[in-house]
C-alpha positions as a printed Julia matrix, in Angstrom:
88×3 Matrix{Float64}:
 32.56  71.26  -21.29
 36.21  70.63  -22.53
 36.96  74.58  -21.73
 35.52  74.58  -18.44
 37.53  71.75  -17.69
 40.73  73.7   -18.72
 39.3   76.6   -17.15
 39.43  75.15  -13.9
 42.8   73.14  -14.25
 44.15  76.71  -15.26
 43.06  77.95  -11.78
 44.34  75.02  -10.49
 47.77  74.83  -11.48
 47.99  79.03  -10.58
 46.84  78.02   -7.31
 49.56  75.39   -6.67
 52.24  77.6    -8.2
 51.45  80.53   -6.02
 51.36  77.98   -2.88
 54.64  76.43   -3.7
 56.94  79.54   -3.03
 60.47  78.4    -1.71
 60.89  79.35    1.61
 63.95  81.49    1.85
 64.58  80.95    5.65
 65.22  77.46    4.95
 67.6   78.35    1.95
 69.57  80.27    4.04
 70.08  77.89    7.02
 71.09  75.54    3.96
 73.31  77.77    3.42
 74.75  78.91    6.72
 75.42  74.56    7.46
 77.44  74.69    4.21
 79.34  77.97    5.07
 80.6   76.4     8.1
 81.45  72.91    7.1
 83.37  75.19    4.44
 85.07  76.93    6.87
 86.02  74.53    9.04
 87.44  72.34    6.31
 89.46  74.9     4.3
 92.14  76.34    5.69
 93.21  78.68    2.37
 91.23  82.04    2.0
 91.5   82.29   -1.7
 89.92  78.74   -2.36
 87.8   79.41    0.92
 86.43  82.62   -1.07
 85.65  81.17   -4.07
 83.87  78.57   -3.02
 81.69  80.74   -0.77
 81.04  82.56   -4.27
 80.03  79.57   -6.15
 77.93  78.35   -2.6
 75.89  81.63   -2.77
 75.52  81.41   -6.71
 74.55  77.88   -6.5
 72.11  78.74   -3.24
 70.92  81.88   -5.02
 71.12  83.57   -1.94
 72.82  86.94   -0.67
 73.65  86.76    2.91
 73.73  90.15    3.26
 69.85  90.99    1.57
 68.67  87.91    4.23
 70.34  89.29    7.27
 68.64  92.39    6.12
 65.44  90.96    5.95
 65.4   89.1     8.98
 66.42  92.29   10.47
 62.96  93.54    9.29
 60.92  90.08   10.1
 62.08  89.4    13.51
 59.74  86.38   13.37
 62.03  84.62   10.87
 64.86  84.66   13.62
 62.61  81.93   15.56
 62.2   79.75   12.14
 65.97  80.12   11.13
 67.0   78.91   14.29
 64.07  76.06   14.31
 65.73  75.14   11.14
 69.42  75.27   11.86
 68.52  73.31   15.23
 66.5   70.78   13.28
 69.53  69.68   10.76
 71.93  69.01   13.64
């Protein structure tokens, strides 16, 4: 009985972990709010490009592959804009 129990709470948890995938449009309108408060709040390009460096590290995110692949999923357009309009 005890291994059927853990049995099914293995399925369980494999379930939940395969549900709770981070969403990756909402990472990068995260991102794109803090990219422009950056921008409009230093003036400097050096300290302007590192922290844009440390954002994306700290974001795990890489503009560039997610322009890509919204370029590929035109449907994510609608939800990164949803998103971006949402946080305003």
């Amino acid at each position: 009985m005890i291994s059927a129990r853990r049995l099914i709470l293995s399925i369980l948890i494999i379930i939940g972990a395969s549900c709770s995938r981070r969403d990756p449009t909402l990472d990068f309108a995260k991102y794109l709010q803090q990219e422009k408060r950056l921008r409009a709040k230093i003036r400097n390009t050096q300290v302007l490009e590192d922290s844009l460096e440390i954002m994306k590290k700290r974001y795990k995110i890489d503009p560039d592959h997610e322009l890509m692949r919204l370029q590929k999923e035109p449907a994510d357009w609608v939800e990164l804009l949803r998103k971006l309009r949402r946080a305003k």
